[in-house]
mmCIF file of C-alpha atoms in Angstrom:
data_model
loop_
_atom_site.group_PDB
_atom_site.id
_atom_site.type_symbol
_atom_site.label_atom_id
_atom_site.label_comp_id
_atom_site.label_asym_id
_atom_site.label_seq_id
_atom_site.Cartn_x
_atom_site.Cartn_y
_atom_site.Cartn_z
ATOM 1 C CA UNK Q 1 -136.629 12.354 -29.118
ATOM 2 C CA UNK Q 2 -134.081 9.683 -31.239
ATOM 3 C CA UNK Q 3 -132.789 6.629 -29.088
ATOM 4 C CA UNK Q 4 -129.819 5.707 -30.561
ATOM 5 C CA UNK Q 5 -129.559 1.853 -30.623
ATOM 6 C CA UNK Q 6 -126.452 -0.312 -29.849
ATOM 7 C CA UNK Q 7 -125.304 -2.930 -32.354
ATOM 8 C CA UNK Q 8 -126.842 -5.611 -29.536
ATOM 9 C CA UNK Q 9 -129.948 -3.607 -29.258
ATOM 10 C CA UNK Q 10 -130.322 -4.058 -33.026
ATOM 11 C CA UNK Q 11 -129.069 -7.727 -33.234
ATOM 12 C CA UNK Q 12 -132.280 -8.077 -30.517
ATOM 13 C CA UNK Q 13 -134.782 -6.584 -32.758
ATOM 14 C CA UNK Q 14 -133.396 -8.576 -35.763
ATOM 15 C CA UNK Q 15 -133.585 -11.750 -34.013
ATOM 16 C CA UNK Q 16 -137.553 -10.840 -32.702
ATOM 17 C CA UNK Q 17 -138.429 -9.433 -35.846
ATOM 18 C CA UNK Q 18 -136.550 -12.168 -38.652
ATOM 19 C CA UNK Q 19 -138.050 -15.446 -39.113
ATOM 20 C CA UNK Q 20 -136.013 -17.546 -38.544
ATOM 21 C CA UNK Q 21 -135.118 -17.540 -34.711
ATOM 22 C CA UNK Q 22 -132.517 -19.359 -32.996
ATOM 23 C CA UNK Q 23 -132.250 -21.316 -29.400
ATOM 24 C CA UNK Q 24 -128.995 -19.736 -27.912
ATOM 25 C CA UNK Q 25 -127.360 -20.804 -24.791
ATOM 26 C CA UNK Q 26 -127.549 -20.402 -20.835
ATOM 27 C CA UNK Q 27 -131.242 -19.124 -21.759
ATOM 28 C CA UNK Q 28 -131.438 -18.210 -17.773
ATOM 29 C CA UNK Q 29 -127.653 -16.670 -17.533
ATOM 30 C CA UNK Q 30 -129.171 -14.780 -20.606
ATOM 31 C CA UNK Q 31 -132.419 -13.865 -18.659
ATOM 32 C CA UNK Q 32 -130.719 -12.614 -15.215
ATOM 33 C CA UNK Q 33 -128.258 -10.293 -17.663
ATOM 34 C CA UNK Q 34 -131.616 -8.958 -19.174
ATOM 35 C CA UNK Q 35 -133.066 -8.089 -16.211
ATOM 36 C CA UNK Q 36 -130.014 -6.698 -14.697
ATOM 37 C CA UNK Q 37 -129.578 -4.307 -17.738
ATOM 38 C CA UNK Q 38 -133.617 -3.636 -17.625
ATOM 39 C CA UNK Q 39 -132.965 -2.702 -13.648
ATOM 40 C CA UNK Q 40 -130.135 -0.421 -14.178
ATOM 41 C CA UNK Q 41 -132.016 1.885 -16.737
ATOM 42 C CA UNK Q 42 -135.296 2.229 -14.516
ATOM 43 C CA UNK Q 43 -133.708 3.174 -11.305
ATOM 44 C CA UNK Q 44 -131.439 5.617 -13.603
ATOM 45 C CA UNK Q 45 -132.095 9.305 -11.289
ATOM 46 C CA UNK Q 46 -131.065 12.469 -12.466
ATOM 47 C CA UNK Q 47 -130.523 15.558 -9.928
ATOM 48 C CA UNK Q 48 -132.061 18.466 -10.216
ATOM 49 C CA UNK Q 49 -132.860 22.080 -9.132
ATOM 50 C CA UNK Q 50 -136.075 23.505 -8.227
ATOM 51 C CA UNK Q 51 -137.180 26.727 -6.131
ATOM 52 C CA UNK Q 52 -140.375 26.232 -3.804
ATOM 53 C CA UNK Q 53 -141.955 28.439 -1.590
ATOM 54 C CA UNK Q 54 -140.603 28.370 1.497
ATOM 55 C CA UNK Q 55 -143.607 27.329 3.131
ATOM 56 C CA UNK Q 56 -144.641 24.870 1.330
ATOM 57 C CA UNK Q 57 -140.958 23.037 2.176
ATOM 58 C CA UNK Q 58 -141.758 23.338 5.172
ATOM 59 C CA UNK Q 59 -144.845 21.642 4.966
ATOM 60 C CA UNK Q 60 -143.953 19.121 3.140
ATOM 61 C CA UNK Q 61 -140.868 18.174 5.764
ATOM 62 C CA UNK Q 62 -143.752 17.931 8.453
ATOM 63 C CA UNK Q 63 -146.123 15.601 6.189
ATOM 64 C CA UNK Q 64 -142.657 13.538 5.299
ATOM 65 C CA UNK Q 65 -142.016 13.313 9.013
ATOM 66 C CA UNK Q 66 -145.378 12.153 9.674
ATOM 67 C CA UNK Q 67 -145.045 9.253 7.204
ATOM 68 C CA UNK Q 68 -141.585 9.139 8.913
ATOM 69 C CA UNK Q 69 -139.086 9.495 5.459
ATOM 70 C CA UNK Q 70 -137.404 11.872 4.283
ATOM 71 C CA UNK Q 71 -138.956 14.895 2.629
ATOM 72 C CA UNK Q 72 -137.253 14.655 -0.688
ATOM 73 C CA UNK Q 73 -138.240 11.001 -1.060
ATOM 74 C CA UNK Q 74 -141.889 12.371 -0.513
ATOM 75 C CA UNK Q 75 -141.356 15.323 -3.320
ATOM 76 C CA UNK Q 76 -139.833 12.565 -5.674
ATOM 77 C CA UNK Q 77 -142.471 10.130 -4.953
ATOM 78 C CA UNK Q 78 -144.933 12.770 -5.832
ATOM 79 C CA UNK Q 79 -143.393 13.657 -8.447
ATOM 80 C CA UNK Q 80 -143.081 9.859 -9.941
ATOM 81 C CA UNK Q 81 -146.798 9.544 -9.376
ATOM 82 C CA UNK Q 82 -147.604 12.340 -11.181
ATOM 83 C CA UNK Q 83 -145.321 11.618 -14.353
ATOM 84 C CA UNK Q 84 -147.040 7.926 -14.418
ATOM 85 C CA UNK Q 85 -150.908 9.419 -14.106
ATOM 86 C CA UNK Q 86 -151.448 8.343 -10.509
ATOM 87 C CA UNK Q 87 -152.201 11.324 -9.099
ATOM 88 C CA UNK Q 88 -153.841 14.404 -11.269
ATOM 89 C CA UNK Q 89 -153.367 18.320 -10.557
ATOM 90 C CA UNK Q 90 -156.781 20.249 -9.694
ATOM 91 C CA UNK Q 91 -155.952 22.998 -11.567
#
């Protein structure tokens, strides 16, 4: 997969990569803008369409219940866990 980069994306990697770096201003203005941008890309969701057995839905609404959210959340937190080697698959 090719990310393309923006012009400021590649102005960032010029100035970490070149030798000669520069102070700029408002370093912490600079810093909150950063982390803004960095926060908007992670929590970035995407819907999507799955079929599961009916049963197991319904199993899963009753475990979700239990931990009192909602059963989605629970699938998607699985599913997060997963995709960041928390949890493994016995398979």
């Amino acid at each position: 997969m090719t990310t393309k980069l923006s012009a400021e994306e590649i102005a960032i990697i010029d100035y970490v990569e070149g030798s000669q770096p520069t102070s700029i201003d408002n370093v912490e203005n600079e810093k909150n803008r950063y982390t803004q941008i960095a926060c908007a890309q992670i929590s970035k969701k995407k819907a999507i369409s799955i079929r599961l057995l009916e049963s197991d839905i319904e199993r899963l609404k009753a475990k979700s219940f239990s931990q009192g959210l909602p059963y989605q959340t629970l699938i998607s937190s699985l599913v997060h866990q997963y995709a960041n080697g928390k949890i493994k698959l016995d398979i």
